[in-house]
Short mmCIF file of C-alpha atoms and ligand atoms in Angstrom, two decimals:
data_model
loop_
_atom_site.label_atom_id
_atom_site.label_comp_id
_atom_site.label_asym_id
_atom_site.label_seq_id
_atom_site.Cartn_x
_atom_site.Cartn_y
_atom_site.Cartn_z
CA MET T 38 -19.25 -31.47 35.08
CA SER T 39 -17.34 -29.66 37.04
CA ILE T 40 -16.00 -25.59 37.24
CA ILE T 41 -13.76 -25.73 34.63
CA ASP T 42 -14.92 -28.60 31.96
CA GLU T 43 -18.68 -25.39 31.87
CA LEU T 44 -16.06 -22.01 31.64
CA GLN T 45 -14.03 -24.67 28.60
CA THR T 46 -17.47 -25.87 27.29
CA ALA T 47 -18.51 -22.11 27.78
CA LEU T 48 -15.11 -20.07 26.54
CA GLY T 49 -14.19 -22.21 24.78
CA PRO T 50 -10.44 -24.11 26.43
CA ASP T 51 -7.66 -21.80 25.02
CA ARG T 52 -9.39 -19.60 27.56
CA VAL T 53 -9.36 -21.41 30.12
CA LEU T 54 -5.64 -22.31 31.20
CA ASP T 55 -6.04 -25.48 34.38
CA GLY T 56 -3.49 -27.60 35.77
CA ALA T 57 0.58 -27.93 34.87
CA ALA T 58 -1.30 -25.32 31.70
CA ILE T 59 -0.96 -22.59 35.40
CA GLY T 60 2.38 -20.51 35.01
CA GLU T 61 4.15 -19.04 38.08
CA ARG T 62 3.56 -15.47 36.87
CA TYR T 63 -0.04 -15.96 37.97
CA ARG T 64 1.15 -16.71 41.91
CA SER T 65 1.55 -13.37 43.22
CA ASP T 66 1.85 -9.77 42.48
CA GLU T 67 4.44 -7.83 42.96
CA SER T 68 4.09 -8.11 47.00
CA LEU T 69 4.99 -11.52 46.71
CA THR T 70 2.72 -12.86 49.73
CA GLY T 71 0.57 -14.78 46.90
CA ARG T 72 0.95 -18.21 47.96
CA VAL T 73 -1.10 -20.67 45.67
CA LEU T 74 -1.39 -20.77 41.90
CA PRO T 75 -5.42 -20.04 40.72
CA LEU T 76 -7.45 -22.88 39.89
CA ALA T 77 -8.26 -21.79 36.89
CA VAL T 78 -7.13 -18.13 35.23
CA ILE T 79 -9.67 -17.37 32.67
CA ARG T 80 -8.39 -15.94 30.20
CA PRO T 81 -11.14 -13.23 28.48
CA ARG T 82 -10.73 -11.76 25.37
CA SER T 83 -14.60 -10.01 25.42
CA VAL T 84 -16.65 -8.86 27.84
CA ASP T 85 -19.46 -11.04 26.71
CA GLU T 86 -16.52 -13.83 27.81
CA VAL T 87 -16.25 -11.52 31.19
CA SER T 88 -19.85 -12.07 31.39
CA ALA T 89 -20.79 -15.22 31.27
CA ALA T 90 -17.86 -16.48 32.53
CA LEU T 91 -18.88 -14.53 35.45
CA ARG T 92 -22.35 -16.00 35.60
CA ILE T 93 -20.87 -19.44 35.67
CA CYS T 94 -18.20 -18.73 39.08
CA HIS T 95 -21.87 -16.62 40.25
CA ALA T 96 -23.67 -19.79 39.23
CA HIS T 97 -22.17 -22.04 41.42
CA GLY T 98 -20.38 -20.36 44.19
CA GLN T 99 -16.94 -19.77 42.19
CA PRO T 100 -14.57 -17.65 43.91
CA VAL T 101 -13.67 -15.56 41.35
CA VAL T 102 -10.15 -13.02 41.37
CA PRO T 103 -9.33 -10.68 38.76
CA GLN T 104 -5.68 -9.65 37.41
CA GLY T 105 -4.59 -7.64 36.12
CA GLY T 106 -0.19 -6.11 35.76
CA LEU T 107 0.19 -7.62 38.54
CA THR T 108 2.18 -4.98 39.82
CA GLY T 109 -0.36 -4.49 42.87
CA LEU T 110 1.99 -3.88 46.15
CA ALA T 111 -1.44 -5.29 48.37
CA GLY T 112 -1.23 -8.82 47.65
CA GLY T 113 -4.60 -8.06 46.23
CA ALA T 114 -4.97 -9.83 42.80
CA ASN T 115 -3.64 -13.12 44.57
CA ALA T 116 -5.61 -15.82 44.78
CA ALA T 117 -5.98 -18.26 47.90
CA GLY T 118 -6.55 -21.81 47.42
CA GLY T 119 -9.53 -23.22 45.42
CA GLU T 120 -10.09 -19.27 43.23
CA VAL T 121 -9.73 -18.80 40.30
CA ALA T 122 -8.00 -15.41 38.59
CA ILE T 123 -9.86 -13.51 35.25
CA SER T 124 -6.90 -12.02 33.51
CA LEU T 125 -7.89 -9.69 31.82
CA GLU T 126 -4.20 -9.22 30.06
CA ASN T 127 -5.86 -10.13 26.53
CA LEU T 128 -8.75 -8.36 26.94
CA SER T 129 -6.25 -5.42 25.72
CA GLY T 130 -6.35 -2.67 23.45
CA ILE T 131 -7.40 0.79 22.55
CA GLU T 132 -10.72 2.08 21.17
CA GLU T 133 -10.80 5.60 20.65
CA ILE T 134 -8.95 8.83 21.05
CA ASP T 135 -11.64 11.57 20.74
CA THR T 136 -9.23 15.10 20.51
CA ALA T 137 -12.58 16.87 20.59
CA ALA T 138 -13.35 15.49 24.13
CA GLY T 139 -10.09 15.18 25.28
CA THR T 140 -10.47 11.05 25.95
CA MET T 141 -9.56 7.63 25.49
CA THR T 142 -11.36 4.08 24.85
CA VAL T 143 -9.99 2.35 26.13
CA LYS T 144 -9.83 -1.28 27.02
CA ALA T 145 -9.11 -2.86 30.88
CA GLY T 146 -5.98 -5.71 29.78
CA THR T 147 -4.32 -2.47 27.98
CA VAL T 148 -0.13 -1.98 29.84
CA LEU T 149 -0.62 1.63 30.92
CA GLU T 150 2.78 2.32 28.94
CA THR T 151 0.44 1.39 26.37
CA ALA T 152 -1.96 3.70 26.53
CA GLN T 153 0.66 6.46 27.64
CA ILE T 154 2.43 6.29 23.69
CA ALA T 155 -0.54 6.16 21.94
CA ALA T 156 -2.09 9.49 23.92
CA ALA T 157 0.68 11.02 22.62
CA ASP T 158 0.82 9.39 19.12
CA ALA T 159 -2.45 11.92 19.19
CA GLY T 160 -0.97 15.72 20.32
CA MET T 161 -2.11 14.76 24.06
CA LEU T 162 -1.69 13.37 27.45
CA LEU T 163 -2.37 10.79 29.48
CA PRO T 164 -2.35 12.17 32.73
CA ILE T 165 -1.40 8.68 34.64
CA ASP T 166 1.66 7.62 35.74
CA LEU T 167 2.83 5.79 37.12
CA GLY T 168 6.59 3.59 37.67
CA ALA T 169 4.75 0.42 37.57
CA ARG T 170 4.16 1.95 33.79
CA GLY T 171 5.55 -0.65 31.61
CA SER T 172 3.11 -3.64 33.00
CA CYS T 173 0.16 -2.79 35.21
CA GLN T 174 -3.10 -1.58 33.36
CA ILE T 175 -5.30 0.30 32.89
CA GLY T 176 -8.32 -1.71 34.70
CA GLY T 177 -5.81 -2.62 37.66
CA THR T 178 -5.00 0.67 38.25
CA ILE T 179 -8.55 2.24 38.63
CA SER T 180 -9.36 -0.03 41.01
CA THR T 181 -6.98 0.42 42.58
CA ASN T 182 -7.03 4.49 42.28
CA ALA T 183 -3.73 4.44 41.57
CA GLY T 184 -1.98 7.28 42.18
CA GLY T 185 1.40 8.19 41.21
CA ILE T 186 4.16 10.96 40.30
CA ARG T 187 1.84 13.41 38.32
CA VAL T 188 -1.09 13.71 41.39
CA ILE T 189 0.03 16.99 41.98
CA ARG T 190 -1.19 18.44 38.94
CA HIS T 191 -3.26 16.10 37.28
CA GLY T 192 -5.00 14.24 40.73
CA VAL T 193 -5.48 10.96 41.24
CA THR T 194 -6.01 8.26 38.87
CA ARG T 195 -9.97 8.28 39.94
CA ASP T 196 -9.99 11.92 38.65
CA ASN T 197 -9.01 11.29 35.42
CA VAL T 198 -11.89 8.26 34.65
CA LEU T 199 -15.16 10.14 33.54
CA GLY T 200 -16.40 6.63 31.81
CA LEU T 201 -16.58 2.26 33.11
CA GLU T 202 -17.84 -0.21 31.71
CA VAL T 203 -18.16 -2.94 35.03
CA VAL T 204 -19.19 -6.51 34.72
CA LEU T 205 -21.25 -7.13 38.13
CA ALA T 206 -21.09 -10.90 39.91
CA ASP T 207 -23.93 -12.13 38.55
CA GLY T 208 -23.09 -11.52 35.43
CA SER T 209 -25.09 -9.16 34.43
CA VAL T 210 -22.70 -5.29 32.74
CA LEU T 211 -23.75 -1.52 33.18
CA SER T 212 -22.19 0.38 30.92
CA MET T 213 -21.30 3.85 31.51
CA LEU T 214 -19.15 4.85 29.04
CA ASN T 215 -20.17 8.15 29.73
CA LYS T 216 -16.82 10.89 27.66
CA MET T 217 -19.01 14.07 29.66
CA THR T 218 -17.33 16.28 32.89
CA LYS T 219 -20.83 16.63 33.41
CA ASN T 220 -23.09 14.05 34.49
CA ASN T 221 -26.44 14.68 37.14
CA THR T 222 -27.84 12.04 36.34
CA GLY T 223 -28.76 10.09 39.68
CA TYR T 224 -25.94 8.01 41.65
CA ASP T 225 -22.45 8.36 40.07
CA LEU T 226 -21.57 4.02 39.99
CA ARG T 227 -18.89 4.20 38.08
CA GLN T 228 -17.23 5.84 41.50
CA PHE T 229 -18.15 2.79 43.79
CA PHE T 230 -15.56 0.74 41.01
CA ILE T 231 -12.92 3.14 41.03
CA GLY T 232 -10.12 1.30 43.73
CA ALA T 233 -12.46 -1.49 44.27
CA GLU T 234 -9.25 -3.92 44.07
CA GLY T 235 -11.48 -5.56 42.54
CA THR T 236 -14.24 -6.54 45.16
CA LEU T 237 -17.49 -4.87 43.09
CA GLY T 238 -17.17 -5.45 40.02
CA ILE T 239 -14.86 -6.53 37.22
CA VAL T 240 -13.41 -4.03 34.84
CA THR T 241 -13.90 -3.92 31.42
CA ARG T 242 -13.26 -0.87 29.45
CA ALA T 243 -12.64 2.87 30.67
CA VAL T 244 -13.51 6.28 28.97
CA LEU T 245 -9.70 8.28 30.10
CA LYS T 246 -9.49 11.98 30.75
CA LEU T 247 -6.21 12.87 27.76
CA LYS T 248 -4.96 17.08 27.73
CA PRO T 249 -3.24 18.30 25.54
CA LEU T 250 0.85 17.59 25.25
CA MET T 251 2.86 20.12 26.39
CA PRO T 252 5.90 20.42 24.13
CA GLY T 253 8.35 21.66 26.97
CA ARG T 254 9.58 19.54 30.18
CA ARG T 255 11.93 21.22 32.66
CA THR T 256 13.71 19.31 35.50
CA ALA T 257 15.84 19.88 38.56
CA LEU T 258 17.04 18.74 41.62
CA ALA T 259 18.09 20.14 44.32
CA ALA T 260 19.03 19.25 47.49
CA LEU T 261 18.12 20.80 51.51
CA GLU T 262 19.20 20.78 54.69
CA ASP T 263 16.21 19.67 56.04
CA TYR T 264 12.58 18.49 55.83
CA GLU T 265 11.13 21.99 57.03
CA ALA T 266 13.13 24.03 53.72
CA VAL T 267 11.17 20.90 51.87
CA VAL T 268 7.96 21.93 52.40
CA ARG T 269 8.26 26.08 52.23
CA LEU T 270 9.56 25.09 48.47
CA LEU T 271 6.91 22.92 47.30
CA GLY T 272 5.19 26.12 48.85
CA LYS T 273 6.68 28.42 46.60
CA ALA T 274 7.22 26.21 43.44
CA GLN T 275 3.16 25.70 44.36
CA ARG T 276 3.04 29.24 43.72
CA GLU T 277 5.09 29.53 41.68
CA LEU T 278 5.62 27.37 39.62
CA ALA T 279 2.09 27.37 36.60
CA ALA T 280 2.56 23.65 35.16
CA LEU T 281 4.31 22.48 38.30
CA SER T 282 4.29 17.79 37.15
CA ALA T 283 5.49 16.65 39.79
CA PHE T 284 7.27 17.37 43.68
CA GLU T 285 9.55 14.00 44.33
CA ALA T 286 10.90 14.03 47.66
CA MET T 287 14.06 12.05 48.33
CA TRP T 288 15.12 11.47 51.84
CA GLN T 289 19.44 9.88 52.39
CA SER T 290 18.94 7.23 52.95
CA TYR T 291 17.47 6.15 49.66
CA VAL T 292 19.04 8.46 47.53
CA GLY T 293 21.80 6.65 48.79
CA PHE T 294 21.79 3.10 48.31
CA ASN T 295 19.68 3.73 45.21
CA ALA T 296 22.59 6.53 43.48
CA ARG T 297 25.26 3.33 44.87
CA ALA T 298 22.98 0.89 43.12
CA ALA T 299 22.34 2.44 39.53
CA GLY T 300 26.23 3.55 40.01
CA VAL T 301 24.76 7.03 39.75
CA LYS T 302 25.93 10.81 40.60
CA LEU T 303 24.11 13.12 41.23
CA PHE T 304 25.55 16.02 44.08
CA ASP T 305 29.66 15.99 45.12
CA ALA T 306 28.13 16.63 48.39
CA ASP T 307 25.72 14.36 50.39
CA HIS T 308 22.08 16.67 51.75
CA PRO T 309 20.06 15.17 53.95
CA PHE T 310 17.08 15.71 51.24
CA LEU T 311 16.78 15.62 47.54
CA VAL T 312 13.77 17.28 45.39
CA ILE T 313 13.00 16.36 42.13
CA ILE T 314 11.44 19.60 41.00
CA GLU T 315 9.27 19.37 37.03
CA GLN T 316 7.34 21.24 35.50
CA ASP T 317 5.14 20.40 32.19
CA ASP T 318 5.30 23.65 29.63
CA ASP T 319 4.90 25.94 26.73
CA GLY T 320 8.35 24.56 25.87
CA SER T 321 9.45 28.71 25.43
CA ASP T 322 12.57 30.49 27.25
CA ALA T 323 10.45 32.21 28.86
CA ALA T 324 8.87 29.43 30.71
CA ARG T 325 12.84 28.07 31.57
CA GLU T 326 13.69 31.54 32.48
CA ARG T 327 10.87 31.36 35.19
CA PHE T 328 12.41 27.92 35.81
CA GLU T 329 16.05 28.90 36.11
CA ALA T 330 15.27 32.19 37.73
CA PHE T 331 12.34 30.04 40.91
CA LEU T 332 15.24 28.07 41.51
CA GLY T 333 17.97 30.92 42.17
CA GLU T 334 15.63 32.70 44.34
CA ALA T 335 15.47 29.36 46.17
CA LEU T 336 19.35 28.61 45.99
CA GLU T 337 19.47 33.28 47.17
CA ALA T 338 16.97 32.07 50.05
CA GLU T 339 18.88 29.51 51.04
CA LEU T 340 16.00 27.39 50.86
CA ILE T 341 17.92 25.27 49.21
CA VAL T 342 21.87 24.50 49.02
CA ASP T 343 22.61 23.34 45.09
CA ALA T 344 20.64 22.71 42.11
CA LEU T 345 20.70 20.98 39.26
CA ILE T 346 19.11 21.74 36.08
CA ALA T 347 18.45 18.34 33.90
CA GLN T 348 20.57 19.48 30.36
CA SER T 349 18.67 16.82 28.49
CA GLU T 350 16.23 14.06 28.66
CA LYS T 351 18.61 11.22 30.33
CA GLU T 352 19.63 13.04 32.13
CA ALA T 353 16.50 13.80 33.62
CA GLN T 354 16.47 10.01 33.62
CA ARG T 355 18.95 9.48 35.33
CA PHE T 356 17.39 11.86 38.53
CA TRP T 357 14.67 9.76 37.71
CA SER T 358 15.91 6.61 37.69
CA VAL T 359 17.53 7.23 41.81
CA ARG T 360 13.64 7.77 41.97
CA GLU T 361 12.51 5.03 40.69
CA GLY T 362 14.69 2.62 42.86
CA HIS T 363 13.47 -0.18 40.53
CA LEU T 364 16.45 -1.94 41.98
CA MET T 365 15.72 -2.02 45.27
CA GLY T 366 13.54 -5.21 45.17
CA GLN T 367 16.44 -7.22 43.96
CA LEU T 368 18.86 -5.92 46.83
CA LEU T 369 17.92 -6.22 49.66
CA PRO T 370 16.05 -9.06 50.96
CA SER T 371 12.63 -9.04 52.09
CA LEU T 372 11.87 -5.85 50.92
CA VAL T 373 8.89 -4.22 52.17
CA ASN T 374 7.24 -1.18 51.24
CA LEU T 375 4.80 0.80 52.53
CA ASP T 376 2.85 3.83 51.20
CA VAL T 377 1.02 6.37 54.29
CA SER T 378 -0.20 9.30 53.98
CA LEU T 379 -0.22 12.19 56.37
CA PRO T 380 -0.45 15.76 56.93
CA ILE T 381 2.76 17.59 55.14
CA GLY T 382 3.47 19.45 57.63
CA GLU T 383 4.23 16.04 60.47
CA ILE T 384 5.86 13.92 57.19
CA GLY T 385 9.64 14.57 58.33
CA ARG T 386 8.48 13.93 62.19
CA TYR T 387 6.88 11.01 61.51
CA ALA T 388 10.11 9.76 58.89
CA GLU T 389 12.56 9.98 61.87
CA ALA T 390 9.76 8.67 64.76
CA CYS T 391 9.30 5.39 62.44
CA GLU T 392 13.09 4.72 61.75
CA ALA T 393 14.12 5.40 65.52
CA ALA T 394 11.36 3.07 66.75
CA LEU T 395 12.08 0.09 63.33
CA LEU T 396 16.18 0.57 64.37
CA GLN T 397 15.19 -0.13 67.49
CA ARG T 398 13.00 -3.25 67.27
CA PHE T 399 15.61 -4.15 63.87
CA PRO T 400 19.70 -3.37 64.88
CA GLY T 401 20.94 -2.88 61.48
CA ALA T 402 18.02 -2.88 58.96
CA HIS T 403 16.92 -1.10 55.76
CA VAL T 404 14.81 2.34 55.90
CA SER T 405 14.65 4.07 53.47
CA PHE T 406 12.03 6.78 52.59
CA PHE T 407 10.62 8.50 49.79
CA GLY T 408 7.22 10.44 48.73
CA HIS T 409 5.13 12.68 46.30
CA ILE T 410 4.98 15.02 49.46
CA GLY T 411 2.61 17.39 47.73
CA ASP T 412 -0.18 14.43 47.93
CA SER T 413 1.18 14.01 51.64
CA ASN T 414 2.24 10.82 50.33
CA LEU T 415 5.20 8.51 52.05
CA HIS T 416 7.15 5.78 51.26
CA VAL T 417 8.58 3.45 53.41
CA ALA T 418 10.94 0.90 52.30
CA ILE T 419 12.40 -1.33 55.24
CA SER T 420 14.29 -4.63 55.17
CA ILE T 421 15.85 -6.41 58.24
CA GLY T 422 18.32 -7.83 56.14
CA GLY T 423 17.28 -11.31 55.38
CA ALA T 424 14.15 -13.24 55.10
CA ALA T 425 11.42 -11.09 57.17
CA SER T 426 9.36 -13.82 59.52
CA GLU T 427 5.33 -13.64 59.39
CA ASP T 428 5.95 -12.06 62.99
CA ASP T 429 8.96 -10.12 61.80
CA LEU T 430 6.19 -7.98 58.26
CA HIS T 431 3.78 -8.27 62.44
CA ALA T 432 5.76 -6.06 64.60
CA ILE T 433 6.81 -3.63 60.82
CA ASP T 434 3.07 -3.12 59.93
CA GLU T 435 2.66 -2.94 64.01
CA ILE T 436 5.28 -0.04 64.41
CA ALA T 437 4.76 2.19 61.28
CA TYR T 438 0.89 2.10 61.93
CA GLY T 439 0.97 2.28 65.37
CA LEU T 440 3.27 5.49 64.32
CA VAL T 441 0.43 7.21 61.40
CA GLN T 442 -2.97 7.21 63.79
CA ARG T 443 -0.54 8.54 66.40
CA PHE T 444 -0.60 11.69 63.15
CA ASN T 445 -3.36 11.59 61.88
CA GLY T 446 -3.19 9.72 58.94
CA SER T 447 -4.81 7.05 56.22
CA ILE T 448 -2.51 3.84 55.73
CA SER T 449 -2.90 3.63 52.65
CA ALA T 450 -1.48 6.66 50.12
CA GLU T 451 -2.24 4.85 47.02
CA HIS T 452 -1.99 0.99 47.21
CA GLY T 453 -5.09 -0.05 48.63
CA ILE T 454 -5.75 -2.37 50.81
CA GLY T 455 -5.89 -6.06 49.87
CA THR T 456 -5.39 -8.44 51.96
CA LEU T 457 -2.29 -7.23 54.02
CA LYS T 458 -3.65 -4.20 55.05
CA ARG T 459 -6.72 -5.63 55.89
CA PRO T 460 -6.40 -6.07 59.59
CA TYR T 461 -5.24 -2.42 60.00
CA LEU T 462 -7.88 -0.92 58.11
CA ASP T 463 -9.69 0.31 61.52
CA ARG T 464 -7.20 2.51 62.23
CA SER T 465 -8.54 4.85 58.27
CA ARG T 466 -11.90 4.22 58.95
CA SER T 467 -14.36 4.55 61.52
CA PRO T 468 -17.05 1.49 62.08
CA GLU T 469 -19.96 3.16 60.59
CA GLU T 470 -17.41 3.71 58.07
CA LEU T 471 -16.73 -0.10 57.82
CA ALA T 472 -21.21 -1.51 58.34
CA ALA T 473 -21.16 1.33 55.10
CA MET T 474 -18.57 -0.40 52.85
CA ARG T 475 -20.29 -3.95 54.22
CA ARG T 476 -23.56 -3.02 52.77
CA ILE T 477 -22.33 -1.87 49.58
CA LYS T 478 -20.75 -5.38 48.69
CA GLN T 479 -23.29 -6.85 50.03
CA ALA T 480 -25.64 -5.12 47.72
CA LEU T 481 -23.52 -5.66 44.30
CA ASP T 482 -21.59 -9.16 44.71
CA PRO T 483 -24.49 -11.26 47.46
CA LYS T 484 -22.36 -14.10 47.01
CA GLY T 485 -19.18 -12.67 47.89
CA ILE T 486 -18.39 -14.17 45.49
CA LEU T 487 -15.82 -11.64 43.83
CA ASN T 488 -12.29 -11.10 45.67
CA PRO T 489 -13.24 -12.16 49.27
CA GLY T 490 -10.39 -11.75 51.72
CA LYS T 491 -9.98 -8.61 50.04
CA VAL T 492 -10.79 -4.93 51.83
CA ILE T 493 -13.79 -5.76 53.80
C1 FAD H 282 7.75 -0.86 40.46
C2 FAD H 282 6.28 0.18 41.11
C3 FAD H 282 6.36 1.47 41.50
C4 FAD H 282 4.50 1.49 41.20
N1 FAD H 282 4.67 2.61 41.56
C5 FAD H 282 3.20 3.04 41.85
C6 FAD H 282 2.55 4.42 42.65
O1 FAD H 282 3.31 5.65 42.37
N2 FAD H 282 1.46 4.63 42.62
C7 FAD H 282 0.60 4.07 43.05
O2 FAD H 282 -0.41 4.11 42.76
N3 FAD H 282 0.44 2.66 42.61
C8 FAD H 282 1.83 2.37 42.74
N4 FAD H 282 2.02 1.03 42.25
C9 FAD H 282 1.24 -0.53 43.00
C10 FAD H 282 0.82 -0.55 41.36
O3 FAD H 282 1.62 -0.29 40.08
C11 FAD H 282 -0.34 -0.05 41.41
O4 FAD H 282 -1.53 -0.36 42.17
C12 FAD H 282 -1.38 -0.30 39.33
O5 FAD H 282 -1.54 0.43 39.21
C13 FAD H 282 -2.03 -2.30 39.89
O6 FAD H 282 -2.27 -2.15 38.29
P1 FAD H 282 -2.44 -3.70 37.36
O7 FAD H 282 -3.10 -3.69 36.74
O8 FAD H 282 -1.15 -4.14 37.88
O9 FAD H 282 -3.38 -4.65 38.80
P2 FAD H 282 -2.39 -6.06 40.10
O10 FAD H 282 -1.89 -5.70 40.97
O11 FAD H 282 -3.30 -7.35 38.82
O12 FAD H 282 -4.82 -5.66 41.10
C14 FAD H 282 -4.76 -4.77 41.78
C15 FAD H 282 -5.85 -4.43 41.82
O13 FAD H 282 -7.00 -4.89 41.19
C16 FAD H 282 -7.76 -6.00 41.13
N5 FAD H 282 -7.84 -5.36 39.49
C17 FAD H 282 -6.69 -5.76 38.67
N6 FAD H 282 -6.81 -5.67 37.39
C18 FAD H 282 -8.74 -5.74 37.61
C19 FAD H 282 -9.98 -5.41 36.70
N7 FAD H 282 -10.30 -5.09 35.35
N8 FAD H 282 -11.26 -5.37 37.63
C20 FAD H 282 -11.43 -5.35 38.40
N9 FAD H 282 -10.28 -5.29 39.93
C21 FAD H 282 -8.59 -5.51 39.26
C22 FAD H 282 -6.58 -7.41 41.58
O14 FAD H 282 -8.14 -8.10 41.43
C23 FAD H 282 -5.93 -6.47 42.66
O15 FAD H 282 -7.17 -6.05 44.45
C24 FAD H 282 3.72 0.55 41.29
C25 FAD H 282 3.63 -1.04 41.45
C26 FAD H 282 5.50 -0.88 40.86
C27 FAD H 282 6.05 -2.47 40.47
#
């Protein structure tokens, strides 16, 4: 019996797609670097079915690629030839919201936005938030340890996961659905799987932290003349805005492109930098006055040269539509979206050096920058104007990551390693660290069937 027959017999034919039944959407994540369709797509509806599928794959030494919402940007969910995908899309739903404990227990295939709405309906905030919220899944977000726009206040995904259920390569189930903040009982196994990009186990359920939902949110857009002012404004916001929940910087190159693309006019003049500043507060007049006073002082001190305060949710969305830049991928051919981490004070100089080096190699290219500056995280958007060859992509990586090393940064702040950054991992991790990672991989997945070729 072939492995596909065996899987279909064990799980039921409707759970395993093969041949022409495998849709194009299983080919690639958002990096659009997937080359082939998986050999089969397993779509389990329960942890027992994930376990049964992995037991069979393990017995056959069959490589398996976990797939979530396929919004990843590092190629981590793409199958290579002959690999089977396990899609978590049908393992979805919220199992419990415990307002006393401040937790949500949720299945891995649940779309992030669905979980956010369920939390809000219960008067709580699910603090994990990113631009891909409408498609990315809880399991994929945990497996990439995604960051996003609220990290400055609530931390990365890792900081918001209390418990996990994971199926190991041999089908055994680790049920670690802990709800407590404190639990010092030996090794914290859940941490191995957060950010492991599906190479150590398949996440099937999670217990996430919830926080009280604040009734007020204020959003401002500030214009600045140079990067030094951005850093000083960040320091002032961290000191004075107790409820600061987002600080997102955009370089003029990024604003100019995305405001035009979205048909949005922000300020009368162009400014070298724009920053979205947001706070979540108790909705009182006093909180509003403090926010306005903060901006007024920044203007008086000439830290910022202009500012807009959103007067409605719709206006705040206008600011965010430019920041999220959803049209870039459609309008710029072969768009590369790099994600690096650098010491905050160095980000401005890195961006200048990176832009100059990229434009020297690719004159006329689109190069723009934006980022979660409070988390040391810069994104670089590059399109060389036409289809980019493998050599072009390699040249872009070499330029950007070579400079990251020079500025003592990290080649991945939040998107992970996948396949795209694997060749550069040694620029950010030592040989000893890589050897320890390989030993952990060997211990948990001795046959190497889980997401082979990814991360290490
Ligand atoms: C418009 C846009 C905005 C984005 N913004 C951000 C951002 O601000 N911050 C950020 O960090 N990322 C961002 N991303 C990247 C991406 O959204 C995140 O990495 C995302 O959370 C991945 O979730 P997913 O379900 O789509 O995972 P996928 O892309 O399907 O998979 C990602 C990785 O996780 C593995 N995986 C998936 N599900 C599981 C599972 N259940 N168990 C084990 N392994 C699994 C896959 O094998 C793969 O290695 C953005 C992407 C887009 C397209």
